XYZ file of C-alpha atoms in Angstrom:
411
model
C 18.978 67.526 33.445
C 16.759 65.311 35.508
C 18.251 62.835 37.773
C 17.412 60.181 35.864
C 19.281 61.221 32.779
C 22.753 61.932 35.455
C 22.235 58.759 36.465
C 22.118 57.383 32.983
C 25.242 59.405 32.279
C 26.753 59.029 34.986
C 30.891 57.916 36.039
C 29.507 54.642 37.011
C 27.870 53.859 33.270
C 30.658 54.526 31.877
C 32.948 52.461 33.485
C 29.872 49.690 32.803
C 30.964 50.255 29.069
C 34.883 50.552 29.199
C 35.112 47.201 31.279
C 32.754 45.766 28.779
C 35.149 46.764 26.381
C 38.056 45.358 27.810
C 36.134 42.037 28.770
C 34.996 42.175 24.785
C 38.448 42.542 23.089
C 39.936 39.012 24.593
C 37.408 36.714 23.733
C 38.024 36.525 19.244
C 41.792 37.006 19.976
C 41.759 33.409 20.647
C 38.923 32.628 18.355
C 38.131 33.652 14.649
C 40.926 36.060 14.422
C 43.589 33.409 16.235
C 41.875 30.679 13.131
C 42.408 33.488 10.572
C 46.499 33.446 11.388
C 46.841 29.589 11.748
C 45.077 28.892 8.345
C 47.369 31.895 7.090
C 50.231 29.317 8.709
C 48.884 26.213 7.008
C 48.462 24.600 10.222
C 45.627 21.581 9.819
C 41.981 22.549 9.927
C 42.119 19.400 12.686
C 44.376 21.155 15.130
C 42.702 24.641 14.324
C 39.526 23.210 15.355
C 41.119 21.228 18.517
C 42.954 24.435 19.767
C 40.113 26.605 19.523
C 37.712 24.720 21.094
C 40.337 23.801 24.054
C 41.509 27.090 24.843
C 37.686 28.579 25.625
C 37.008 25.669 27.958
C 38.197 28.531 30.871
C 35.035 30.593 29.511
C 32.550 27.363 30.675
C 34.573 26.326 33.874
C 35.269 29.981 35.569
C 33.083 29.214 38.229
C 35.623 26.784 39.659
C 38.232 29.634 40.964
C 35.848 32.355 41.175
C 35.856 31.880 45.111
C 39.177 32.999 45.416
C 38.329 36.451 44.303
C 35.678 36.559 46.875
C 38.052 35.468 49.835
C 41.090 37.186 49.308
C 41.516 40.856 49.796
C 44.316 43.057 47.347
C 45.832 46.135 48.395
C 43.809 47.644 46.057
C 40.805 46.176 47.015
C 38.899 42.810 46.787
C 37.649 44.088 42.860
C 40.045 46.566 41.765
C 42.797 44.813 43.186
C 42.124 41.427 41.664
C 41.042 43.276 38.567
C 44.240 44.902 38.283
C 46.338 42.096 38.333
C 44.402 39.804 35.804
C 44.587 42.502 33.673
C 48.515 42.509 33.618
C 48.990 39.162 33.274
C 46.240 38.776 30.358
C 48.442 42.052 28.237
C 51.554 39.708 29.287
C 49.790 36.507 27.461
C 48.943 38.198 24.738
C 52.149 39.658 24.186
C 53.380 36.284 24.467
C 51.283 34.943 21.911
C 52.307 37.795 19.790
C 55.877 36.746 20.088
C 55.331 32.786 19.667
C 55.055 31.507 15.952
C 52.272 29.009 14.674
C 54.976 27.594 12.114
C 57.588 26.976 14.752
C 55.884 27.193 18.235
C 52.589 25.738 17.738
C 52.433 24.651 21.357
C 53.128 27.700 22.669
C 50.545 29.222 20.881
C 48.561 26.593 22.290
C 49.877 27.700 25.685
C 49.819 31.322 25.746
C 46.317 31.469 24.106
C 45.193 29.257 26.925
C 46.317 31.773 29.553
C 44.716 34.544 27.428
C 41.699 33.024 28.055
C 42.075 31.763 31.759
C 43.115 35.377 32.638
C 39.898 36.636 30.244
C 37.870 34.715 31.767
C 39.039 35.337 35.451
C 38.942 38.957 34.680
C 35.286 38.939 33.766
C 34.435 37.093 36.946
C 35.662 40.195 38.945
C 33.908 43.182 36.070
C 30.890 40.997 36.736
C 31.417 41.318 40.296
C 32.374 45.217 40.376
C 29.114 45.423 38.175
C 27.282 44.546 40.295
C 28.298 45.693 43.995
C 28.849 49.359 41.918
C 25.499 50.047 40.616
C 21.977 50.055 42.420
C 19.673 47.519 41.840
C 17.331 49.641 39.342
C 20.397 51.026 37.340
C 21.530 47.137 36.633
C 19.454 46.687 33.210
C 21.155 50.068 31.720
C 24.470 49.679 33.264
C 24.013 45.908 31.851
C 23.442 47.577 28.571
C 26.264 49.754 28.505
C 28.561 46.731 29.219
C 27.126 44.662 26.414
C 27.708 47.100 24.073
C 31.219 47.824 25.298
C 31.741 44.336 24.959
C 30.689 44.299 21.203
C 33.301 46.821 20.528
C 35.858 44.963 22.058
C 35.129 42.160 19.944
C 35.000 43.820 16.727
C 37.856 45.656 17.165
C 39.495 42.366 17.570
C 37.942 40.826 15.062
C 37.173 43.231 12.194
C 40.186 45.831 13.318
C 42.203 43.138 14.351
C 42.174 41.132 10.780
C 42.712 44.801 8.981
C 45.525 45.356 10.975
C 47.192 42.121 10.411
C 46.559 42.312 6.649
C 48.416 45.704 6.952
C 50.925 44.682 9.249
C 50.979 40.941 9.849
C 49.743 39.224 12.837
C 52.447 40.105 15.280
C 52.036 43.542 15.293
C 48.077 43.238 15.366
C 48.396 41.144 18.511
C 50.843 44.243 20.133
C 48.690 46.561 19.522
C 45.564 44.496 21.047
C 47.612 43.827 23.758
C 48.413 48.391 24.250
C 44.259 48.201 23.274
C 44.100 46.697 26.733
C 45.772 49.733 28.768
C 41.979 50.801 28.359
C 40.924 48.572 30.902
C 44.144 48.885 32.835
C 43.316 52.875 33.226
C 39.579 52.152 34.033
C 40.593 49.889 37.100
C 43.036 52.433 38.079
C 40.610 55.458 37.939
C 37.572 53.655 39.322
C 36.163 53.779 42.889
C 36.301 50.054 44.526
C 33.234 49.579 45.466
C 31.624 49.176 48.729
C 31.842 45.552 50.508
C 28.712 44.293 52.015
C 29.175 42.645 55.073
C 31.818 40.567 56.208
C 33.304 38.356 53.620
C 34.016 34.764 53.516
C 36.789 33.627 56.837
C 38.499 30.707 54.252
C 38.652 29.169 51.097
C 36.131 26.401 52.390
C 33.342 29.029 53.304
C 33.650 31.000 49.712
C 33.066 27.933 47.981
C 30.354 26.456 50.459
C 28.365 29.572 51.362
C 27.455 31.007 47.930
C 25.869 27.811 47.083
C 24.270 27.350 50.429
C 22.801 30.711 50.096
C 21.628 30.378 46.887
C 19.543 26.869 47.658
C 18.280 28.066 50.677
C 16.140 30.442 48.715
C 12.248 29.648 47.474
C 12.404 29.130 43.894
C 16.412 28.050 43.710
C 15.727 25.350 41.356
C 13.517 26.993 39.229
C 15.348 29.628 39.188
C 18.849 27.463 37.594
C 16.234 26.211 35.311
C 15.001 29.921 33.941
C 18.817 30.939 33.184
C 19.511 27.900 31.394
C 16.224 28.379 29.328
C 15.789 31.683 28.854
C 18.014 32.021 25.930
C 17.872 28.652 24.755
C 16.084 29.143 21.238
C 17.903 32.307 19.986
C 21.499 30.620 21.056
C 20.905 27.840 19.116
C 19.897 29.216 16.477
C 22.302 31.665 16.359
C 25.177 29.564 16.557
C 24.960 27.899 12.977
C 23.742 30.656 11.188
C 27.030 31.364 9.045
C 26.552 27.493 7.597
C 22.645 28.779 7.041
C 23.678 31.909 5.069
C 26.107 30.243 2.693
C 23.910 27.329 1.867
C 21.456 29.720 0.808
C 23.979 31.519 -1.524
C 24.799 34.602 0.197
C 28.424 35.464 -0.637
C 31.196 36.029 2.144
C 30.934 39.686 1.266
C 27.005 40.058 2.036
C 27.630 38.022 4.756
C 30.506 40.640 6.032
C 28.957 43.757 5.491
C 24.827 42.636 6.413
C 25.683 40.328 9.501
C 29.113 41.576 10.944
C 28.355 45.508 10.383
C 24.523 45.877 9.769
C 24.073 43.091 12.396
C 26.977 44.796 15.115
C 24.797 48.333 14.864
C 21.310 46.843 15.134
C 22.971 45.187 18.704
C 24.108 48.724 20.257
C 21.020 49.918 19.185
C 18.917 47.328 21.374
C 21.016 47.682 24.241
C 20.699 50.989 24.513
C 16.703 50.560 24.045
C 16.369 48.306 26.380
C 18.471 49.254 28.735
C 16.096 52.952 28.508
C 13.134 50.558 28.566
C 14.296 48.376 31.766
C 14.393 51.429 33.333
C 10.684 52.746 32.853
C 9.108 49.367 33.140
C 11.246 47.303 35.146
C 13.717 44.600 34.818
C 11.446 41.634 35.054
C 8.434 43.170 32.852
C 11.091 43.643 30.746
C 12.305 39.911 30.665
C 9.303 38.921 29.868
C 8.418 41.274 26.913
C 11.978 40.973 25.201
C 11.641 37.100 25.744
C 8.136 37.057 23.194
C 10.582 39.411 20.781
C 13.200 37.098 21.025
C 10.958 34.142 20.047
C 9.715 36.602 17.086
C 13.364 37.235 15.791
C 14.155 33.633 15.871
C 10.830 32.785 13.749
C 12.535 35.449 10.861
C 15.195 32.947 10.128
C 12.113 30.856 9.089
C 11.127 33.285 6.474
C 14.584 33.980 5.418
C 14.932 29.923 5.050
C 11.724 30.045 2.490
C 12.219 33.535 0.766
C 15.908 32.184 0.002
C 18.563 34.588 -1.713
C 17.562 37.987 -0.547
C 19.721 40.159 0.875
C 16.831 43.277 1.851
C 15.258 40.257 3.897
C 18.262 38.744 5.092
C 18.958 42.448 6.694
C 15.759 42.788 8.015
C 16.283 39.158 9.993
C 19.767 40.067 10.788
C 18.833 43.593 12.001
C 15.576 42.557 13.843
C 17.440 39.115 15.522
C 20.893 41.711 16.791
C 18.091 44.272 18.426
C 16.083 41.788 20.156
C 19.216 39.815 21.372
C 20.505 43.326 22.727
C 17.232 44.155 24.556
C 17.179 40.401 25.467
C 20.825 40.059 26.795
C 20.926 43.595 28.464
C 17.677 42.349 30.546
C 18.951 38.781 31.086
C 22.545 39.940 32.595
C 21.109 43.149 34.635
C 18.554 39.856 36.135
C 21.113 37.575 36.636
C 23.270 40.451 38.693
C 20.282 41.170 40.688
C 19.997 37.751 41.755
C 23.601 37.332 43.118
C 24.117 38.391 47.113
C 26.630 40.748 47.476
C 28.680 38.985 49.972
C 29.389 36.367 47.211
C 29.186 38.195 44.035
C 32.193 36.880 42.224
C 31.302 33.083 42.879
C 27.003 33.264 42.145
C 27.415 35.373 38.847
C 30.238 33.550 37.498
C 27.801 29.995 38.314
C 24.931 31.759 36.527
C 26.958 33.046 33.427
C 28.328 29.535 32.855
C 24.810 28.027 33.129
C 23.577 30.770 30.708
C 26.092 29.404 28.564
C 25.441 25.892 28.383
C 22.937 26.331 25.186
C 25.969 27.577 23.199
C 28.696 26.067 24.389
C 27.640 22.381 24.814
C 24.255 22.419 23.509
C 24.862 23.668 20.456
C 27.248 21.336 19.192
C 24.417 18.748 17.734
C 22.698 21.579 16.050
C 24.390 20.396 12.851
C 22.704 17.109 13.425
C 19.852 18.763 13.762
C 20.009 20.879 10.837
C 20.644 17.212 8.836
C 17.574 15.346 10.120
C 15.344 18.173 9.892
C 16.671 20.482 7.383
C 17.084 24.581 8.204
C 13.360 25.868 8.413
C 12.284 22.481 10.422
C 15.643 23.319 12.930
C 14.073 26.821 13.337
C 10.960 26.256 14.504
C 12.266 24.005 17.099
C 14.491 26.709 17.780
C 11.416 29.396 18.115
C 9.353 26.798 19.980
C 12.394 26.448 22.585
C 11.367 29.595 23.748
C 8.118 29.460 24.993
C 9.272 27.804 28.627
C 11.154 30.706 28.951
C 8.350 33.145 28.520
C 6.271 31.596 30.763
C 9.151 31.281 33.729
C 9.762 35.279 32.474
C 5.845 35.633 34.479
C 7.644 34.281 37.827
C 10.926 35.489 38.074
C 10.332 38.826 40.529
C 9.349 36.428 43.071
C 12.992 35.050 42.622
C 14.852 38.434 43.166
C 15.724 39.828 46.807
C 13.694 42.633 46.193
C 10.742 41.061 44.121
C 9.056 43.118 41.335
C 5.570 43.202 39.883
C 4.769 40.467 36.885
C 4.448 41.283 33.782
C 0.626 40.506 34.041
């Protein structure tokens, strides 16, 4: 085996994909599967949707307590440490939520999926971080892969695994047994090396929270830079983030829906991943950014046909299948770019400001997109959508002068 492929296959990939996994499984616990058992409840479609949409607000806001996990040291260590105890406390909220009662306890529903996703989210700050500092800079865009795709399982196994089992067992159980589900990443934290620190870390709490952004400014290109991860994605999270609306008003039935955009649509993901990830590592990370970027723009432009073709399921799965891949290539690039970009003194703090300016576009952004859709109707709303692209293509052409280590351009 050539030491390429051991390095592909290596300990450190696969702890990429089991913390991906455990970072995965959280995030629909307090989403569509959480909406599933309060409309089970008959709790108010009002107070579905304002529960929902309050508890992710850790998800957008991490960056605000990210410095403590680069100040303080653990006996563990500064990642494994931290990492171990988010991870107890997020099993504890989740048991907690398993135990509370949406009939009786609404508010503590409200409250312990709230901590689910504060200790979510502050657990992905540190994977991010051990990412990172635990894998060389050309093994980012695979290892990058290998945690996206981890991170799809863990989402449908608490979505699609997570509804089965509740229709099987009821919700309580299904919420125990996602809770034991999360013993995966407890054993992964407790069987992985803690990876080396760079330099000497922050003194205080002033200095973590001051010097990553310092650090980051100082650099040629900063701005531009912010500007690139908040574009780069733009189009396809947009118009990704009405599509179920889109499908139904075209007259595909919940079941299509289920088996071509959930399944079909899940596979066609870990397939891209993987793909690019392989292809990140023969051509480069930032060659890569730039060529996934013009099939991201492509995959977006489907929905366009799909809008004038109608009712069709063989070319709804061909959009479905050809959007997941691209968006698999295009996310395993992005994230391997963004950790590449991050100094390893402040690891924690940069990525966790980068990752909640990549998700501006769908978390704030997209909520006028069903505005949108009503002015301009759906194949108007995707062009816009494929046109939103195009800045990030071209900003693709400069972003190796923006890394440490700067790589050729794509041209």
């Amino acid at each position: 085996m050539s030491s390429n492929l051991r390095r592909l296959f290596s300990k450190r990939m696969l702890i990429a994909f089991a913390m991906g996994f455990a970072s995965g499984l959280p995030l629909l616990l307090t989403g569509s599967t959480l909406q599933a058992w309060l409309t089970e409840s008959s709790v108010s479609l009002k107070s579905i949707a304002l529960y929902t949409a309050l508890v992710g607000l850790p998800y957008t806001f991490k960056f605000v307590w990210a410095p403590i996990f680069d100040r303080y040291v653990l006996p563990l260590g500064r990642r494994r440490g931290w990492l171990l105890v988010t991870q107890i406390l997020l099993i504890a909220a989740i048991i907690a939520l398993a135990l509370s009662s949406p009939k009786d306890h609404l508010y503590g529903i409200a409250i312990a999926s709230l901590l689910i996703t504060f200790f979510s989210a502050s657990q992905d700050i540190v994977i991010d971080a051990y990412r990172r500092e635990s894998l060389a800079d050309d093994e980012l865009g695979f290892g990058s892969a290998l945690y996206v795709n981890g991170y799809r399982v863990g989402m449908l196994v608490a979505s699609g695994g997570g509804l089965a089992l509740a229709d099987l067992s009821g919700f309580k159980t299904m919420y125990l047994v996602m809770a034991a589900a999360m013993g995966i990443g407890l054993i992964t934290t407790l069987l992985s090396p803690e990876p080396a620190q760079y330099g000497a870390g922050p003194k205080n709490l002033r200095e973590a929270i001051v010097a990553p952004l310092t650090e980051f400014l100082r650099r040629n290109g900063a701005i531009m830079t912010l500007v690139f991860i908040l574009l780069y994605k733009m189009g396809d999270s947009l118009a990704s983030a009405i599509t179920t609306p889109f499908y139904l008003s075209l007259g595909f039935t919940k079941t299509e829906i289920a088996a071509v955009v959930k399944l079909w649509g899940f596979w066609a993901t870990i397939v891209g991943a993987m793909l690019g990830g392989a292809i990140i590592i023969k051509i480069g990370l930032v060659r890569s950014l730039f060529w996934f970027a013009i099939l991201q723009m492509l995959s977006t432009a489907g929905f366009i046909v799909l809008a004038k073709m109608g009712h069709s399921v063989p070319t709804l799965a061909g959009v479905v299948a050809f959007e997941n891949f691209t968006a698999g290539m295009g996310s395993a690039a992005f994230i391997g770019f963004m950790g590449a970009l991050t100094e390893k003194r402040f690891t924690a703090t940069q990525y966790a400001l980068l990752s909640s300016l990549m998700g501006v576009p769908r978390v704030i952004l997209s909520s006028g997109t069903g505005a949108m859709v009503e002015t301009l109707g759906w194949a108007q709303f995707f062009w816009v959508c494929t046109l939103l692209a195009i800045p990030g293509i071209f900003l693709s052409l400069r972003a190796g002068k923006w890394l440490n280590a700067p790589e050729k351009s794509p041209t």
